[in-house]
Amino acid sequence: HRRAALWAVEKELYEDDLFATLPESAPTPLAPMELTERISADFRGTGLTIGPHPMVLLRNQFPEIAKAWSACELPYARDGSTITIAGNVICRQRPGTAKGFVFISLEDETGVSNAIVTPQLFERLRLLISQERYLMITGRVQNRDHVVLLKAQQIRRFPQQTAMQGSESHDFH
């Protein structure tokens, strides 16, 4: 496991008091990383993971998130219907030419979904929208010409604060 590998490397590089008293074949005293720790370490170190996407674990953990539409399901959403999407915020944009509208891109285990936030909703939920790593957005589907957007009506943080790391978002601020 990763911690055993790190221990072995450190043992070879440093011959100080910590390693001097250990027999050559001593196993690592470090516990293996849990899956969530591995994913978080991957994102902190490289910005991505070779393991499962964090949303896989979060959907399994929270029934409310499991009910949200995944990015790959959005092409099947009926124009005008109200649905919920959820994911890791990867981009927040507020172009000067958009008259105060904010565009949010959420990543889940299947792809990217996009939401449009009105200036009024953004002002009301500015901190939530600007600072949360994961969001759930409920809104009306705009499914036109194979482009699916969600016009946000409600934006929430995940059911519990998650320590799960995700991609860093590329933001307007």
CSV table of N, CA and C in Angstrom, one decimal:
chain,number,residue,atom,x,y,z
A,1,HIS,N,0.8,-1.2,0.0
A,1,HIS,CA,0.0,0.0,0.0
A,1,HIS,C,0.9,1.2,0.0
A,2,ARG,N,0.3,2.4,-0.3
A,2,ARG,CA,1.0,3.6,-0.4
A,2,ARG,C,1.9,4.0,0.7
A,3,ARG,N,1.3,3.9,1.9
A,3,ARG,CA,2.1,4.3,3.1
A,3,ARG,C,3.3,3.3,3.3
A,4,ALA,N,3.1,2.1,3.0
A,4,ALA,CA,4.2,1.1,3.1
A,4,ALA,C,5.3,1.5,2.1
A,5,ALA,N,4.9,1.9,0.9
A,5,ALA,CA,5.9,2.3,-0.1
A,5,ALA,C,6.7,3.5,0.4
A,6,LEU,N,6.0,4.5,0.9
A,6,LEU,CA,6.6,5.7,1.4
A,6,LEU,C,7.6,5.4,2.6
A,7,TRP,N,7.1,4.5,3.5
A,7,TRP,CA,8.0,4.1,4.6
A,7,TRP,C,9.3,3.5,4.1
A,8,ALA,N,9.1,2.6,3.1
A,8,ALA,CA,10.3,1.9,2.5
A,8,ALA,C,11.3,2.9,1.9
A,9,VAL,N,10.8,3.9,1.2
A,9,VAL,CA,11.6,4.9,0.5
A,9,VAL,C,12.3,5.7,1.6
A,10,GLU,N,11.6,6.2,2.6
A,10,GLU,CA,12.2,7.0,3.7
A,10,GLU,C,13.3,6.2,4.4
A,11,LYS,N,13.0,4.9,4.6
A,11,LYS,CA,13.9,4.0,5.3
A,11,LYS,C,15.3,4.0,4.5
A,12,GLU,N,15.2,3.9,3.2
A,12,GLU,CA,16.4,3.8,2.4
A,12,GLU,C,17.1,5.2,2.3
A,13,LEU,N,16.4,6.3,2.4
A,13,LEU,CA,17.0,7.6,2.2
A,13,LEU,C,17.6,8.1,3.5
A,14,TYR,N,17.0,7.8,4.6
A,14,TYR,CA,17.4,8.4,5.9
A,14,TYR,C,17.9,7.3,6.9
A,15,GLU,N,19.0,7.5,7.4
A,15,GLU,CA,19.5,6.6,8.4
A,15,GLU,C,19.6,7.4,9.7
A,16,ASP,N,18.4,7.8,10.3
A,16,ASP,CA,18.4,8.5,11.6
A,16,ASP,C,17.9,7.6,12.7
A,17,ASP,N,17.6,8.2,13.8
A,17,ASP,CA,17.2,7.5,15.0
A,17,ASP,C,15.9,6.7,14.7
A,18,LEU,N,15.0,7.2,13.9
A,18,LEU,CA,13.7,6.5,13.7
A,18,LEU,C,13.9,5.2,13.1
A,19,PHE,N,14.8,5.1,12.1
A,19,PHE,CA,15.0,3.8,11.4
A,19,PHE,C,16.2,3.0,11.9
A,20,ALA,N,17.1,3.6,12.6
A,20,ALA,CA,18.3,2.9,13.1
A,20,ALA,C,18.0,1.7,14.0
A,21,THR,N,17.0,1.7,14.8
A,21,THR,CA,16.7,0.7,15.7
A,21,THR,C,15.9,-0.4,15.1
A,22,LEU,N,15.4,-0.2,13.9
A,22,LEU,CA,14.5,-1.2,13.3
A,22,LEU,C,15.3,-2.3,12.6
A,23,PRO,N,14.8,-3.5,12.7
A,23,PRO,CA,15.4,-4.6,11.9
A,23,PRO,C,15.2,-4.3,10.4
A,24,GLU,N,16.0,-4.8,9.5
A,24,GLU,CA,15.9,-4.6,8.1
A,24,GLU,C,14.5,-5.0,7.6
A,25,SER,N,14.0,-6.1,8.1
A,25,SER,CA,12.7,-6.7,7.5
A,25,SER,C,11.5,-6.2,8.3
A,26,ALA,N,11.6,-5.2,9.1
A,26,ALA,CA,10.5,-4.7,9.9
A,26,ALA,C,9.4,-4.1,9.0
A,27,PRO,N,8.1,-4.6,9.2
A,27,PRO,CA,7.0,-4.0,8.4
A,27,PRO,C,6.7,-2.6,8.8
A,28,THR,N,6.1,-1.9,8.0
A,28,THR,CA,5.7,-0.5,8.2
A,28,THR,C,4.7,-0.5,9.4
A,29,PRO,N,4.8,0.5,10.3
A,29,PRO,CA,3.8,0.7,11.3
A,29,PRO,C,2.6,1.5,10.9
A,30,LEU,N,2.6,2.0,9.6
A,30,LEU,CA,1.6,2.8,9.1
A,30,LEU,C,0.4,2.0,8.6
A,31,ALA,N,-0.8,2.4,8.9
A,31,ALA,CA,-2.0,1.7,8.4
A,31,ALA,C,-2.2,2.1,7.0
A,32,PRO,N,-2.8,1.2,6.2
A,32,PRO,CA,-3.1,1.5,4.8
A,32,PRO,C,-4.1,2.6,4.7
A,33,MET,N,-4.1,3.4,3.7
A,33,MET,CA,-5.0,4.5,3.5
A,33,MET,C,-6.4,3.9,3.2
A,34,GLU,N,-7.4,4.6,3.7
A,34,GLU,CA,-8.8,4.3,3.3
A,34,GLU,C,-9.0,4.8,1.9
A,35,LEU,N,-10.0,4.3,1.2
A,35,LEU,CA,-10.3,4.8,-0.2
A,35,LEU,C,-10.5,6.3,-0.2
A,36,THR,N,-11.2,6.9,0.7
A,36,THR,CA,-11.4,8.3,0.7
A,36,THR,C,-10.1,9.1,0.9
A,37,GLU,N,-9.2,8.5,1.7
A,37,GLU,CA,-7.9,9.2,1.9
A,37,GLU,C,-7.1,9.1,0.6
A,38,ARG,N,-7.1,8.0,0.0
A,38,ARG,CA,-6.4,7.9,-1.3
A,38,ARG,C,-6.9,8.9,-2.3
A,39,ILE,N,-8.2,9.0,-2.5
A,39,ILE,CA,-8.8,9.9,-3.5
A,39,ILE,C,-8.4,11.3,-3.1
A,40,SER,N,-8.5,11.7,-1.8
A,40,SER,CA,-8.1,13.1,-1.4
A,40,SER,C,-6.7,13.3,-1.6
A,41,ALA,N,-5.8,12.4,-1.3
A,41,ALA,CA,-4.4,12.5,-1.6
A,41,ALA,C,-4.1,12.7,-3.0
A,42,ASP,N,-4.7,11.9,-3.9
A,42,ASP,CA,-4.6,12.1,-5.3
A,42,ASP,C,-4.9,13.5,-5.8
A,43,PHE,N,-6.1,14.0,-5.4
A,43,PHE,CA,-6.5,15.3,-5.8
A,43,PHE,C,-5.5,16.4,-5.3
A,44,ARG,N,-5.1,16.3,-4.0
A,44,ARG,CA,-4.2,17.3,-3.4
A,44,ARG,C,-2.9,17.3,-4.2
A,45,GLY,N,-2.4,16.1,-4.6
A,45,GLY,CA,-1.1,16.0,-5.2
A,45,GLY,C,-1.1,16.2,-6.7
A,46,THR,N,-2.1,15.8,-7.4
A,46,THR,CA,-2.1,15.9,-8.9
A,46,THR,C,-3.3,16.6,-9.5
A,47,GLY,N,-4.4,16.8,-8.7
A,47,GLY,CA,-5.6,17.4,-9.3
A,47,GLY,C,-6.5,16.4,-9.9
A,48,LEU,N,-6.2,15.1,-9.9
A,48,LEU,CA,-7.0,14.0,-10.4
A,48,LEU,C,-6.8,12.8,-9.6
A,49,THR,N,-7.6,11.7,-9.9
A,49,THR,CA,-7.4,10.4,-9.2
A,49,THR,C,-7.4,9.3,-10.3
A,50,ILE,N,-6.7,8.3,-10.0
A,50,ILE,CA,-6.8,7.1,-10.8
A,50,ILE,C,-7.8,6.1,-10.2
A,51,GLY,N,-8.3,6.4,-9.1
A,51,GLY,CA,-9.4,5.6,-8.4
A,51,GLY,C,-10.7,6.1,-8.9
A,52,PRO,N,-11.8,5.7,-8.2
A,52,PRO,CA,-13.1,6.1,-8.5
A,52,PRO,C,-13.3,7.6,-8.3
A,53,HIS,N,-14.2,8.2,-9.0
A,53,HIS,CA,-14.5,9.6,-8.8
A,53,HIS,C,-15.2,9.7,-7.5
A,54,PRO,N,-14.9,10.8,-6.8
A,54,PRO,CA,-15.5,11.0,-5.4
A,54,PRO,C,-17.1,10.9,-5.4
A,55,MET,N,-17.7,11.3,-6.5
A,55,MET,CA,-19.2,11.2,-6.6
A,55,MET,C,-19.7,9.8,-6.5
A,56,VAL,N,-18.9,8.8,-6.9
A,56,VAL,CA,-19.3,7.4,-6.7
A,56,VAL,C,-19.6,7.1,-5.3
A,57,LEU,N,-18.6,7.5,-4.5
A,57,LEU,CA,-18.7,7.2,-3.0
A,57,LEU,C,-19.8,8.1,-2.4
A,58,LEU,N,-19.9,9.3,-2.8
A,58,LEU,CA,-20.9,10.2,-2.2
A,58,LEU,C,-22.3,9.8,-2.6
A,59,ARG,N,-22.5,9.3,-3.8
A,59,ARG,CA,-23.9,8.8,-4.2
A,59,ARG,C,-24.2,7.6,-3.3
A,60,ASN,N,-23.2,6.7,-3.0
A,60,ASN,CA,-23.5,5.6,-2.2
A,60,ASN,C,-23.8,5.9,-0.8
A,61,GLN,N,-23.2,7.0,-0.3
A,61,GLN,CA,-23.3,7.4,1.1
A,61,GLN,C,-24.6,8.2,1.4
A,62,PHE,N,-25.1,9.0,0.4
A,62,PHE,CA,-26.2,9.9,0.7
A,62,PHE,C,-27.4,9.6,-0.3
A,63,PRO,N,-28.5,9.1,0.2
A,63,PRO,CA,-29.6,8.8,-0.7
A,63,PRO,C,-30.1,10.1,-1.5
A,64,GLU,N,-30.0,11.2,-0.9
A,64,GLU,CA,-30.4,12.5,-1.6
A,64,GLU,C,-29.6,12.7,-2.8
A,65,ILE,N,-28.3,12.5,-2.7
A,65,ILE,CA,-27.4,12.7,-3.9
A,65,ILE,C,-27.6,11.6,-4.9
A,66,ALA,N,-27.9,10.4,-4.4
A,66,ALA,CA,-28.1,9.2,-5.4
A,66,ALA,C,-29.3,9.5,-6.3
A,67,LYS,N,-30.3,10.3,-5.8
A,67,LYS,CA,-31.4,10.6,-6.7
A,67,LYS,C,-31.2,11.7,-7.7
A,68,ALA,N,-30.1,12.4,-7.6
A,68,ALA,CA,-29.7,13.4,-8.6
A,68,ALA,C,-29.4,12.8,-9.9
A,69,TRP,N,-29.7,13.5,-11.0
A,69,TRP,CA,-29.4,13.1,-12.3
A,69,TRP,C,-27.9,13.2,-12.5
A,70,SER,N,-27.4,12.1,-13.2
A,70,SER,CA,-25.9,12.2,-13.6
A,70,SER,C,-25.8,12.9,-14.9
A,71,ALA,N,-24.6,13.3,-15.2
A,71,ALA,CA,-24.3,14.1,-16.4
A,71,ALA,C,-24.7,13.3,-17.7
A,72,CYS,N,-24.5,11.9,-17.6
A,72,CYS,CA,-24.8,11.1,-18.8
A,72,CYS,C,-26.3,10.9,-19.0
A,73,GLU,N,-27.1,11.2,-18.0
A,73,GLU,CA,-28.6,11.1,-18.2
A,73,GLU,C,-29.2,12.3,-18.7
A,74,LEU,N,-28.5,13.5,-18.6
A,74,LEU,CA,-29.1,14.8,-19.0
A,74,LEU,C,-29.7,14.8,-20.4
A,75,PRO,N,-29.1,14.2,-21.4
A,75,PRO,CA,-29.6,14.3,-22.7
A,75,PRO,C,-31.1,13.7,-22.8
A,76,TYR,N,-31.5,12.9,-21.8
A,76,TYR,CA,-32.8,12.3,-21.8
A,76,TYR,C,-33.8,13.2,-21.0
A,77,ALA,N,-33.3,14.3,-20.4
A,77,ALA,CA,-34.2,15.1,-19.6
A,77,ALA,C,-35.1,15.9,-20.5
A,78,ARG,N,-36.4,15.9,-20.2
A,78,ARG,CA,-37.4,16.6,-20.9
A,78,ARG,C,-37.3,18.1,-20.8
A,79,ASP,N,-37.3,18.9,-21.9
A,79,ASP,CA,-37.2,20.3,-21.8
A,79,ASP,C,-38.3,20.8,-20.9
A,80,GLY,N,-38.0,21.7,-20.0
A,80,GLY,CA,-39.0,22.3,-19.1
A,80,GLY,C,-39.2,21.5,-17.8
A,81,SER,N,-38.7,20.3,-17.7
A,81,SER,CA,-38.9,19.5,-16.5
A,81,SER,C,-38.0,20.1,-15.4
A,82,THR,N,-38.3,19.7,-14.2
A,82,THR,CA,-37.5,20.2,-13.0
A,82,THR,C,-36.7,18.9,-12.5
A,83,ILE,N,-35.4,19.1,-12.4
A,83,ILE,CA,-34.6,18.0,-11.9
A,83,ILE,C,-33.5,18.5,-11.0
A,84,THR,N,-32.7,17.6,-10.4
A,84,THR,CA,-31.6,18.0,-9.6
A,84,THR,C,-30.3,17.4,-10.1
A,85,ILE,N,-29.3,18.1,-10.2
A,85,ILE,CA,-27.9,17.6,-10.5
A,85,ILE,C,-27.0,17.8,-9.3
A,86,ALA,N,-26.0,17.1,-9.2
A,86,ALA,CA,-25.0,17.2,-8.1
A,86,ALA,C,-23.6,16.9,-8.6
A,87,GLY,N,-22.6,17.5,-8.0
A,87,GLY,CA,-21.3,17.2,-8.3
A,87,GLY,C,-20.3,18.1,-7.8
A,88,ASN,N,-19.0,17.9,-8.1
A,88,ASN,CA,-17.9,18.7,-7.7
A,88,ASN,C,-17.8,19.9,-8.6
A,89,VAL,N,-17.8,21.1,-8.1
A,89,VAL,CA,-17.7,22.3,-8.9
A,89,VAL,C,-16.4,22.4,-9.5
A,90,ILE,N,-16.4,22.4,-10.8
A,90,ILE,CA,-15.1,22.6,-11.5
A,90,ILE,C,-14.9,23.9,-12.2
A,91,CYS,N,-16.0,24.7,-12.3
A,91,CYS,CA,-15.9,26.0,-12.9
A,91,CYS,C,-17.1,26.9,-12.5
A,92,ARG,N,-16.7,28.1,-12.2
A,92,ARG,CA,-17.7,29.1,-11.9
A,92,ARG,C,-17.3,30.3,-12.8
A,93,GLN,N,-18.3,30.8,-13.7
A,93,GLN,CA,-18.0,31.9,-14.6
A,93,GLN,C,-19.0,33.0,-14.4
A,94,ARG,N,-18.6,34.2,-14.4
A,94,ARG,CA,-19.5,35.4,-14.4
A,94,ARG,C,-19.0,36.4,-15.4
A,95,PRO,N,-19.2,36.1,-16.7
A,95,PRO,CA,-18.6,37.0,-17.7
A,95,PRO,C,-19.3,38.4,-17.6
A,96,GLY,N,-18.5,39.4,-17.9
A,96,GLY,CA,-19.0,40.8,-17.9
A,96,GLY,C,-20.1,41.0,-18.9
A,97,THR,N,-20.2,40.2,-20.0
A,97,THR,CA,-21.2,40.3,-21.0
A,97,THR,C,-22.5,39.5,-20.7
A,98,ALA,N,-22.5,38.8,-19.6
A,98,ALA,CA,-23.7,38.0,-19.3
A,98,ALA,C,-24.7,38.6,-18.4
A,99,LYS,N,-24.6,40.0,-18.2
A,99,LYS,CA,-25.6,40.7,-17.4
A,99,LYS,C,-25.8,40.2,-16.0
A,100,GLY,N,-24.7,39.7,-15.3
A,100,GLY,CA,-24.8,39.2,-14.0
A,100,GLY,C,-25.1,37.7,-13.8
A,101,PHE,N,-25.4,37.0,-14.9
A,101,PHE,CA,-25.7,35.6,-14.8
A,101,PHE,C,-24.4,34.9,-14.5
A,102,VAL,N,-24.5,33.8,-13.7
A,102,VAL,CA,-23.3,33.0,-13.4
A,102,VAL,C,-23.5,31.6,-14.0
A,103,PHE,N,-22.4,31.0,-14.5
A,103,PHE,CA,-22.5,29.7,-15.1
A,103,PHE,C,-21.6,28.8,-14.2
A,104,ILE,N,-22.2,27.6,-13.8
A,104,ILE,CA,-21.5,26.7,-13.0
A,104,ILE,C,-21.4,25.3,-13.7
A,105,SER,N,-20.3,24.7,-13.7
A,105,SER,CA,-20.1,23.4,-14.2
A,105,SER,C,-19.8,22.4,-13.1
A,106,LEU,N,-20.6,21.4,-13.0
A,106,LEU,CA,-20.4,20.3,-12.0
A,106,LEU,C,-19.9,19.1,-12.7
A,107,GLU,N,-18.9,18.4,-12.1
A,107,GLU,CA,-18.4,17.1,-12.6
A,107,GLU,C,-18.9,16.0,-11.7
A,108,ASP,N,-19.4,15.0,-12.3
A,108,ASP,CA,-19.7,13.7,-11.6
A,108,ASP,C,-18.9,12.6,-12.2
A,109,GLU,N,-19.3,11.4,-11.8
A,109,GLU,CA,-18.5,10.2,-12.3
A,109,GLU,C,-18.8,9.9,-13.8
A,110,THR,N,-19.7,10.6,-14.4
A,110,THR,CA,-20.1,10.3,-15.8
A,110,THR,C,-19.7,11.5,-16.7
A,111,GLY,N,-19.4,12.6,-16.2
A,111,GLY,CA,-19.2,13.8,-17.1
A,111,GLY,C,-19.4,15.1,-16.4
A,112,VAL,N,-19.8,16.1,-17.2
A,112,VAL,CA,-20.0,17.5,-16.7
A,112,VAL,C,-21.4,17.9,-17.0
A,113,SER,N,-22.0,18.6,-16.1
A,113,SER,CA,-23.3,19.2,-16.3
A,113,SER,C,-23.2,20.7,-16.0
A,114,ASN,N,-24.1,21.5,-16.6
A,114,ASN,CA,-24.0,22.9,-16.5
A,114,ASN,C,-25.2,23.5,-16.0
A,115,ALA,N,-25.1,24.6,-15.2
A,115,ALA,CA,-26.2,25.3,-14.7
A,115,ALA,C,-26.0,26.8,-14.9
A,116,ILE,N,-27.2,27.5,-15.0
A,116,ILE,CA,-27.2,28.9,-15.1
A,116,ILE,C,-27.9,29.5,-13.9
A,117,VAL,N,-27.2,30.5,-13.3
A,117,VAL,CA,-27.8,31.1,-12.0
A,117,VAL,C,-28.1,32.5,-12.3
A,118,THR,N,-29.3,32.9,-12.0
A,118,THR,CA,-29.7,34.3,-12.2
A,118,THR,C,-29.0,35.2,-11.3
A,119,PRO,N,-28.9,36.5,-11.6
A,119,PRO,CA,-28.2,37.5,-10.7
A,119,PRO,C,-28.8,37.5,-9.3
A,120,GLN,N,-30.2,37.4,-9.3
A,120,GLN,CA,-30.9,37.5,-8.0
A,120,GLN,C,-30.5,36.3,-7.1
A,121,LEU,N,-30.5,35.1,-7.7
A,121,LEU,CA,-30.2,33.9,-6.9
A,121,LEU,C,-28.7,33.9,-6.5
A,122,PHE,N,-27.9,34.4,-7.4
A,122,PHE,CA,-26.5,34.5,-7.0
A,122,PHE,C,-26.2,35.4,-5.8
A,123,GLU,N,-26.9,36.6,-5.8
A,123,GLU,CA,-26.7,37.5,-4.7
A,123,GLU,C,-27.2,36.9,-3.4
A,124,ARG,N,-28.3,36.2,-3.5
A,124,ARG,CA,-28.9,35.6,-2.3
A,124,ARG,C,-28.0,34.5,-1.7
A,125,LEU,N,-27.3,33.7,-2.6
A,125,LEU,CA,-26.5,32.5,-2.2
A,125,LEU,C,-25.0,32.7,-2.6
A,126,ARG,N,-24.5,33.9,-2.6
A,126,ARG,CA,-23.2,34.2,-3.0
A,126,ARG,C,-22.1,33.4,-2.3
A,127,LEU,N,-22.1,33.3,-1.0
A,127,LEU,CA,-21.1,32.5,-0.3
A,127,LEU,C,-21.2,31.0,-0.6
A,128,LEU,N,-22.4,30.5,-0.6
A,128,LEU,CA,-22.6,29.1,-0.9
A,128,LEU,C,-22.1,28.7,-2.3
A,129,ILE,N,-22.5,29.5,-3.3
A,129,ILE,CA,-22.1,29.3,-4.7
A,129,ILE,C,-20.6,29.5,-4.9
A,130,SER,N,-20.0,30.5,-4.2
A,130,SER,CA,-18.6,30.8,-4.4
A,130,SER,C,-17.6,29.9,-3.7
A,131,GLN,N,-18.1,29.3,-2.6
A,131,GLN,CA,-17.1,28.6,-1.7
A,131,GLN,C,-17.3,27.1,-1.6
A,132,GLU,N,-18.4,26.6,-1.8
A,132,GLU,CA,-18.6,25.1,-1.7
A,132,GLU,C,-17.9,24.3,-2.8
A,133,ARG,N,-17.3,23.2,-2.4
A,133,ARG,CA,-16.6,22.4,-3.3
A,133,ARG,C,-17.6,21.5,-4.1
A,134,TYR,N,-18.7,21.1,-3.4
A,134,TYR,CA,-19.7,20.2,-4.0
A,134,TYR,C,-21.1,20.9,-3.9
A,135,LEU,N,-21.9,20.9,-4.9
A,135,LEU,CA,-23.2,21.5,-4.9
A,135,LEU,C,-24.3,20.6,-5.5
A,136,MET,N,-25.5,20.8,-5.0
A,136,MET,CA,-26.7,20.2,-5.6
A,136,MET,C,-27.5,21.3,-6.1
A,137,ILE,N,-27.9,21.2,-7.4
A,137,ILE,CA,-28.6,22.3,-8.0
A,137,ILE,C,-29.9,21.7,-8.6
A,138,THR,N,-31.1,22.3,-8.2
A,138,THR,CA,-32.4,21.9,-8.7
A,138,THR,C,-32.8,23.1,-9.6
A,139,GLY,N,-33.4,22.7,-10.7
A,139,GLY,CA,-33.8,23.7,-11.7
A,139,GLY,C,-34.6,23.2,-12.9
A,140,ARG,N,-34.9,24.1,-13.7
A,140,ARG,CA,-35.7,23.7,-14.9
A,140,ARG,C,-34.7,23.4,-16.1
A,141,VAL,N,-35.0,22.3,-16.8
A,141,VAL,CA,-34.1,21.9,-17.9
A,141,VAL,C,-34.4,22.7,-19.1
A,142,GLN,N,-33.3,23.1,-19.7
A,142,GLN,CA,-33.3,23.7,-21.1
A,142,GLN,C,-32.6,22.7,-22.0
A,143,ASN,N,-33.3,21.9,-22.7
A,143,ASN,CA,-32.8,20.9,-23.6
A,143,ASN,C,-33.1,21.2,-25.0
A,144,ARG,N,-32.1,22.0,-25.7
A,144,ARG,CA,-32.4,22.4,-27.0
A,144,ARG,C,-31.2,22.2,-27.9
A,145,ASP,N,-31.4,21.6,-29.1
A,145,ASP,CA,-30.4,21.3,-30.0
A,145,ASP,C,-29.2,20.6,-29.4
A,146,HIS,N,-29.5,19.6,-28.6
A,146,HIS,CA,-28.5,18.7,-28.0
A,146,HIS,C,-27.6,19.4,-27.0
A,147,VAL,N,-28.0,20.5,-26.5
A,147,VAL,CA,-27.3,21.2,-25.5
A,147,VAL,C,-28.3,21.3,-24.3
A,148,VAL,N,-27.8,20.7,-23.1
A,148,VAL,CA,-28.7,20.6,-21.9
A,148,VAL,C,-28.1,21.5,-20.9
A,149,LEU,N,-28.9,22.5,-20.4
A,149,LEU,CA,-28.5,23.3,-19.3
A,149,LEU,C,-29.6,23.3,-18.2
A,150,LEU,N,-29.3,23.6,-17.0
A,150,LEU,CA,-30.2,23.7,-16.0
A,150,LEU,C,-30.3,25.1,-15.5
A,151,LYS,N,-31.5,25.7,-15.5
A,151,LYS,CA,-31.7,27.1,-15.0
A,151,LYS,C,-32.0,26.9,-13.5
A,152,ALA,N,-31.0,27.3,-12.7
A,152,ALA,CA,-31.1,27.0,-11.2
A,152,ALA,C,-32.3,27.7,-10.6
A,153,GLN,N,-32.9,27.0,-9.7
A,153,GLN,CA,-34.0,27.5,-8.9
A,153,GLN,C,-33.6,27.4,-7.4
A,154,GLN,N,-32.9,26.3,-7.1
A,154,GLN,CA,-32.4,26.1,-5.7
A,154,GLN,C,-31.0,25.5,-5.8
A,155,ILE,N,-30.2,26.0,-4.9
A,155,ILE,CA,-28.8,25.5,-4.8
A,155,ILE,C,-28.5,25.2,-3.3
A,156,ARG,N,-28.0,23.9,-3.1
A,156,ARG,CA,-27.7,23.5,-1.7
A,156,ARG,C,-26.3,22.9,-1.7
A,157,ARG,N,-25.8,22.9,-0.4
A,157,ARG,CA,-24.6,22.1,-0.2
A,157,ARG,C,-25.0,20.7,0.0
A,158,PHE,N,-24.0,19.8,0.0
A,158,PHE,CA,-24.3,18.4,0.2
A,158,PHE,C,-24.9,18.2,1.6
A,159,PRO,N,-25.6,17.0,1.8
A,159,PRO,CA,-26.2,16.8,3.1
A,159,PRO,C,-25.4,17.0,4.3
A,160,GLN,N,-24.1,16.6,4.2
A,160,GLN,CA,-23.1,16.8,5.3
A,160,GLN,C,-21.9,17.4,4.7
A,161,GLN,N,-21.2,18.2,5.4
A,161,GLN,CA,-19.9,18.7,4.9
A,161,GLN,C,-19.0,17.5,4.6
A,162,THR,N,-18.5,17.4,3.5
A,162,THR,CA,-17.7,16.3,3.1
A,162,THR,C,-16.2,16.7,3.1
A,163,ALA,N,-15.4,15.9,3.6
A,163,ALA,CA,-14.0,16.1,3.7
A,163,ALA,C,-13.4,15.6,2.3
A,164,MET,N,-14.2,15.0,1.5
A,164,MET,CA,-13.7,14.5,0.2
A,164,MET,C,-13.2,15.6,-0.6
A,165,GLN,N,-11.9,15.4,-1.1
A,165,GLN,CA,-11.4,16.4,-2.0
A,165,GLN,C,-12.0,16.1,-3.4
A,166,GLY,N,-11.8,17.1,-4.2
A,166,GLY,CA,-12.3,17.0,-5.6
A,166,GLY,C,-11.4,17.9,-6.5
A,167,SER,N,-11.7,18.0,-7.7
A,167,SER,CA,-11.0,18.9,-8.6
A,167,SER,C,-11.1,20.3,-8.1
A,168,GLU,N,-10.0,21.1,-8.2
A,168,GLU,CA,-10.0,22.5,-7.9
A,168,GLU,C,-10.9,23.2,-9.0
A,169,SER,N,-11.7,24.1,-8.6
A,169,SER,CA,-12.5,24.8,-9.5
A,169,SER,C,-11.8,26.0,-10.1
A,170,HIS,N,-12.1,26.3,-11.3
A,170,HIS,CA,-11.6,27.5,-12.0
A,170,HIS,C,-12.6,28.6,-11.9
A,171,ASP,N,-12.3,29.6,-11.1
A,171,ASP,CA,-13.4,30.5,-10.8
A,171,ASP,C,-13.1,31.9,-11.3
A,172,PHE,N,-14.2,32.7,-11.2
A,172,PHE,CA,-14.2,34.1,-11.7
A,172,PHE,C,-13.5,35.0,-10.7
A,173,HIS,N,-13.3,34.5,-9.5
A,173,HIS,CA,-12.7,35.5,-8.5
A,173,HIS,C,-11.3,35.1,-8.2
